[in-house]
Amino acid sequence: MDQDKKDDVYDEFYDCVNMQPKELEEWLDTEESRSVGDSDGGESTGHKSGRRIVAIKRTNKDELSDDQYDHMNKVIGYIHRHLAQKPSGDIENSDWRYSLKNWGHDPCK
């Protein structure tokens, strides 16, 4: 990925991920966080992603790896797809919101 593309991914990631690392860590410790997402008996994909997002947000931009940029791109795609599937009604305590929060985006902010 060239530097221009990395800059675009970085900016878009920080636009999409609206939770701070500490806030996301605290959320990942909740039962609600663990109750959603696809998993094969272990940790869900979104929950694992949330932990990676915390690490990315705590890494200086010039120290981010290509693997981290790839994950940032995955996070952007997930958030955009998921936001397009917003359910009707109250989202405050919905699995839809909980899944998004695992990926670092709180739609109620």
JSON list of C-alpha atoms in Angstrom, two decimals:
[
{"chain": "A", "resi": 1, "resn": "MET", "atom": "CA", "xyz": [0.00, 0.00, 0.00]},
{"chain": "A", "resi": 2, "resn": "ASP", "atom": "CA", "xyz": [1.52, 3.34, -1.00]},
{"chain": "A", "resi": 3, "resn": "GLN", "atom": "CA", "xyz": [1.75, 6.26, 1.40]},
{"chain": "A", "resi": 4, "resn": "ASP", "atom": "CA", "xyz": [-1.19, 8.18, -0.12]},
{"chain": "A", "resi": 5, "resn": "LYS", "atom": "CA", "xyz": [-3.43, 5.15, 0.31]},
{"chain": "A", "resi": 6, "resn": "LYS", "atom": "CA", "xyz": [-2.16, 4.67, 3.88]},
{"chain": "A", "resi": 7, "resn": "ASP", "atom": "CA", "xyz": [-2.96, 8.32, 4.64]},
{"chain": "A", "resi": 8, "resn": "ASP", "atom": "CA", "xyz": [-6.50, 7.82, 3.27]},
{"chain": "A", "resi": 9, "resn": "VAL", "atom": "CA", "xyz": [-7.01, 4.64, 5.29]},
{"chain": "A", "resi": 10, "resn": "TYR", "atom": "CA", "xyz": [-5.67, 6.31, 8.44]},
{"chain": "A", "resi": 11, "resn": "ASP", "atom": "CA", "xyz": [-8.00, 9.32, 8.08]},
{"chain": "A", "resi": 12, "resn": "GLU", "atom": "CA", "xyz": [-11.04, 7.17, 7.28]},
{"chain": "A", "resi": 13, "resn": "PHE", "atom": "CA", "xyz": [-10.29, 4.81, 10.18]},
{"chain": "A", "resi": 14, "resn": "TYR", "atom": "CA", "xyz": [-10.18, 7.72, 12.63]},
{"chain": "A", "resi": 15, "resn": "ASP", "atom": "CA", "xyz": [-13.45, 9.07, 11.15]},
{"chain": "A", "resi": 16, "resn": "CYS", "atom": "CA", "xyz": [-15.17, 5.69, 11.59]},
{"chain": "A", "resi": 17, "resn": "VAL", "atom": "CA", "xyz": [-13.76, 4.61, 14.94]},
{"chain": "A", "resi": 18, "resn": "ASN", "atom": "CA", "xyz": [-15.34, 7.07, 17.36]},
{"chain": "A", "resi": 19, "resn": "MET", "atom": "CA", "xyz": [-14.47, 5.29, 20.61]},
{"chain": "A", "resi": 20, "resn": "GLN", "atom": "CA", "xyz": [-11.30, 6.02, 22.56]},
{"chain": "A", "resi": 21, "resn": "PRO", "atom": "CA", "xyz": [-9.00, 3.10, 23.48]},
{"chain": "A", "resi": 22, "resn": "LYS", "atom": "CA", "xyz": [-9.92, 3.09, 27.19]},
{"chain": "A", "resi": 23, "resn": "GLU", "atom": "CA", "xyz": [-13.64, 3.37, 26.39]},
{"chain": "A", "resi": 24, "resn": "LEU", "atom": "CA", "xyz": [-13.36, 0.47, 23.93]},
{"chain": "A", "resi": 25, "resn": "GLU", "atom": "CA", "xyz": [-11.39, -1.67, 26.41]},
{"chain": "A", "resi": 26, "resn": "GLU", "atom": "CA", "xyz": [-14.04, -1.10, 29.08]},
{"chain": "A", "resi": 27, "resn": "TRP", "atom": "CA", "xyz": [-16.78, -2.02, 26.58]},
{"chain": "A", "resi": 28, "resn": "LEU", "atom": "CA", "xyz": [-14.94, -5.22, 25.55]},
{"chain": "A", "resi": 29, "resn": "ASP", "atom": "CA", "xyz": [-14.99, -6.31, 29.22]},
{"chain": "A", "resi": 30, "resn": "THR", "atom": "CA", "xyz": [-18.82, -6.33, 29.31]},
{"chain": "A", "resi": 31, "resn": "GLU", "atom": "CA", "xyz": [-21.20, -9.26, 28.88]},
{"chain": "A", "resi": 32, "resn": "GLU", "atom": "CA", "xyz": [-23.01, -7.28, 26.17]},
{"chain": "A", "resi": 33, "resn": "SER", "atom": "CA", "xyz": [-19.82, -7.08, 24.14]},
{"chain": "A", "resi": 34, "resn": "ARG", "atom": "CA", "xyz": [-19.23, -10.82, 24.45]},
{"chain": "A", "resi": 35, "resn": "SER", "atom": "CA", "xyz": [-22.89, -11.63, 23.63]},
{"chain": "A", "resi": 36, "resn": "VAL", "atom": "CA", "xyz": [-22.71, -10.65, 19.94]},
{"chain": "A", "resi": 37, "resn": "GLY", "atom": "CA", "xyz": [-20.79, -11.65, 16.87]},
{"chain": "A", "resi": 38, "resn": "ASP", "atom": "CA", "xyz": [-19.85, -14.84, 15.09]},
{"chain": "A", "resi": 39, "resn": "SER", "atom": "CA", "xyz": [-17.53, -17.21, 16.91]},
{"chain": "A", "resi": 40, "resn": "ASP", "atom": "CA", "xyz": [-16.69, -20.88, 16.93]},
{"chain": "A", "resi": 41, "resn": "GLY", "atom": "CA", "xyz": [-17.07, -21.22, 20.67]},
{"chain": "A", "resi": 42, "resn": "GLY", "atom": "CA", "xyz": [-14.29, -18.78, 21.45]},
{"chain": "A", "resi": 43, "resn": "GLU", "atom": "CA", "xyz": [-13.89, -15.04, 21.10]},
{"chain": "A", "resi": 44, "resn": "SER", "atom": "CA", "xyz": [-15.99, -13.45, 18.34]},
{"chain": "A", "resi": 45, "resn": "THR", "atom": "CA", "xyz": [-14.42, -11.84, 15.28]},
{"chain": "A", "resi": 46, "resn": "GLY", "atom": "CA", "xyz": [-15.62, -8.40, 16.37]},
{"chain": "A", "resi": 47, "resn": "HIS", "atom": "CA", "xyz": [-14.29, -8.82, 19.90]},
{"chain": "A", "resi": 48, "resn": "LYS", "atom": "CA", "xyz": [-10.83, -9.78, 18.56]},
{"chain": "A", "resi": 49, "resn": "SER", "atom": "CA", "xyz": [-11.03, -6.83, 16.19]},
{"chain": "A", "resi": 50, "resn": "GLY", "atom": "CA", "xyz": [-11.82, -4.50, 19.09]},
{"chain": "A", "resi": 51, "resn": "ARG", "atom": "CA", "xyz": [-8.64, -5.55, 20.87]},
{"chain": "A", "resi": 52, "resn": "ARG", "atom": "CA", "xyz": [-6.64, -4.94, 17.68]},
{"chain": "A", "resi": 53, "resn": "ILE", "atom": "CA", "xyz": [-8.27, -1.51, 17.28]},
{"chain": "A", "resi": 54, "resn": "VAL", "atom": "CA", "xyz": [-7.16, -0.55, 20.81]},
{"chain": "A", "resi": 55, "resn": "ALA", "atom": "CA", "xyz": [-3.58, -1.51, 19.91]},
{"chain": "A", "resi": 56, "resn": "ILE", "atom": "CA", "xyz": [-3.75, 0.41, 16.61]},
{"chain": "A", "resi": 57, "resn": "LYS", "atom": "CA", "xyz": [-5.07, 3.55, 18.30]},
{"chain": "A", "resi": 58, "resn": "ARG", "atom": "CA", "xyz": [-2.21, 3.35, 20.80]},
{"chain": "A", "resi": 59, "resn": "THR", "atom": "CA", "xyz": [0.42, 3.06, 18.04]},
{"chain": "A", "resi": 60, "resn": "ASN", "atom": "CA", "xyz": [2.05, 6.16, 16.54]},
{"chain": "A", "resi": 61, "resn": "LYS", "atom": "CA", "xyz": [1.07, 6.65, 12.91]},
{"chain": "A", "resi": 62, "resn": "ASP", "atom": "CA", "xyz": [4.65, 6.29, 11.65]},
{"chain": "A", "resi": 63, "resn": "GLU", "atom": "CA", "xyz": [5.00, 2.97, 13.53]},
{"chain": "A", "resi": 64, "resn": "LEU", "atom": "CA", "xyz": [1.89, 1.26, 12.10]},
{"chain": "A", "resi": 65, "resn": "SER", "atom": "CA", "xyz": [2.59, -1.97, 10.21]},
{"chain": "A", "resi": 66, "resn": "ASP", "atom": "CA", "xyz": [1.15, -3.02, 6.85]},
{"chain": "A", "resi": 67, "resn": "ASP", "atom": "CA", "xyz": [-0.84, -5.67, 8.73]},
{"chain": "A", "resi": 68, "resn": "GLN", "atom": "CA", "xyz": [-2.35, -2.95, 10.94]},
{"chain": "A", "resi": 69, "resn": "TYR", "atom": "CA", "xyz": [-3.27, -0.90, 7.86]},
{"chain": "A", "resi": 70, "resn": "ASP", "atom": "CA", "xyz": [-4.94, -3.98, 6.38]},
{"chain": "A", "resi": 71, "resn": "HIS", "atom": "CA", "xyz": [-6.97, -4.37, 9.57]},
{"chain": "A", "resi": 72, "resn": "MET", "atom": "CA", "xyz": [-7.87, -0.66, 9.59]},
{"chain": "A", "resi": 73, "resn": "ASN", "atom": "CA", "xyz": [-9.22, -1.13, 6.06]},
{"chain": "A", "resi": 74, "resn": "LYS", "atom": "CA", "xyz": [-11.25, -4.15, 7.21]},
{"chain": "A", "resi": 75, "resn": "VAL", "atom": "CA", "xyz": [-12.68, -2.11, 10.12]},
{"chain": "A", "resi": 76, "resn": "ILE", "atom": "CA", "xyz": [-13.72, 0.71, 7.76]},
{"chain": "A", "resi": 77, "resn": "GLY", "atom": "CA", "xyz": [-15.50, -1.76, 5.47]},
{"chain": "A", "resi": 78, "resn": "TYR", "atom": "CA", "xyz": [-17.28, -3.47, 8.35]},
{"chain": "A", "resi": 79, "resn": "ILE", "atom": "CA", "xyz": [-18.50, -0.21, 9.88]},
{"chain": "A", "resi": 80, "resn": "HIS", "atom": "CA", "xyz": [-19.79, 1.11, 6.54]},
{"chain": "A", "resi": 81, "resn": "ARG", "atom": "CA", "xyz": [-21.60, -2.17, 5.73]},
{"chain": "A", "resi": 82, "resn": "HIS", "atom": "CA", "xyz": [-23.07, -2.46, 9.21]},
{"chain": "A", "resi": 83, "resn": "LEU", "atom": "CA", "xyz": [-24.28, 1.16, 9.33]},
{"chain": "A", "resi": 84, "resn": "ALA", "atom": "CA", "xyz": [-26.16, 0.52, 6.07]},
{"chain": "A", "resi": 85, "resn": "GLN", "atom": "CA", "xyz": [-28.13, -2.25, 7.85]},
{"chain": "A", "resi": 86, "resn": "LYS", "atom": "CA", "xyz": [-29.47, -0.08, 10.67]},
{"chain": "A", "resi": 87, "resn": "PRO", "atom": "CA", "xyz": [-32.59, -1.67, 12.16]},
{"chain": "A", "resi": 88, "resn": "SER", "atom": "CA", "xyz": [-35.74, 0.31, 12.79]},
{"chain": "A", "resi": 89, "resn": "GLY", "atom": "CA", "xyz": [-36.73, 1.22, 16.30]},
{"chain": "A", "resi": 90, "resn": "ASP", "atom": "CA", "xyz": [-34.63, 1.80, 19.37]},
{"chain": "A", "resi": 91, "resn": "ILE", "atom": "CA", "xyz": [-30.98, 0.87, 18.83]},
{"chain": "A", "resi": 92, "resn": "GLU", "atom": "CA", "xyz": [-29.72, 1.69, 22.35]},
{"chain": "A", "resi": 93, "resn": "ASN", "atom": "CA", "xyz": [-29.60, -1.94, 23.56]},
{"chain": "A", "resi": 94, "resn": "SER", "atom": "CA", "xyz": [-29.55, -3.71, 20.21]},
{"chain": "A", "resi": 95, "resn": "ASP", "atom": "CA", "xyz": [-27.17, -6.43, 19.02]},
{"chain": "A", "resi": 96, "resn": "TRP", "atom": "CA", "xyz": [-26.60, -4.18, 15.99]},
{"chain": "A", "resi": 97, "resn": "ARG", "atom": "CA", "xyz": [-25.17, -1.42, 18.20]},
{"chain": "A", "resi": 98, "resn": "TYR", "atom": "CA", "xyz": [-23.20, -3.87, 20.33]},
{"chain": "A", "resi": 99, "resn": "SER", "atom": "CA", "xyz": [-21.56, -5.36, 17.23]},
{"chain": "A", "resi": 100, "resn": "LEU", "atom": "CA", "xyz": [-20.59, -1.91, 15.96]},
{"chain": "A", "resi": 101, "resn": "LYS", "atom": "CA", "xyz": [-19.16, -1.00, 19.35]},
{"chain": "A", "resi": 102, "resn": "ASN", "atom": "CA", "xyz": [-16.97, -4.13, 19.25]},
{"chain": "A", "resi": 103, "resn": "TRP", "atom": "CA", "xyz": [-15.54, -2.66, 16.03]},
{"chain": "A", "resi": 104, "resn": "GLY", "atom": "CA", "xyz": [-14.92, 0.72, 17.72]},
{"chain": "A", "resi": 105, "resn": "HIS", "atom": "CA", "xyz": [-17.98, 2.65, 16.49]},
{"chain": "A", "resi": 106, "resn": "ASP", "atom": "CA", "xyz": [-20.80, 3.74, 18.78]},
{"chain": "A", "resi": 107, "resn": "PRO", "atom": "CA", "xyz": [-23.74, 4.83, 16.59]},
{"chain": "A", "resi": 108, "resn": "CYS", "atom": "CA", "xyz": [-25.36, 6.55, 19.59]},
{"chain": "A", "resi": 109, "resn": "LYS", "atom": "CA", "xyz": [-22.54, 9.12, 19.84]}
]
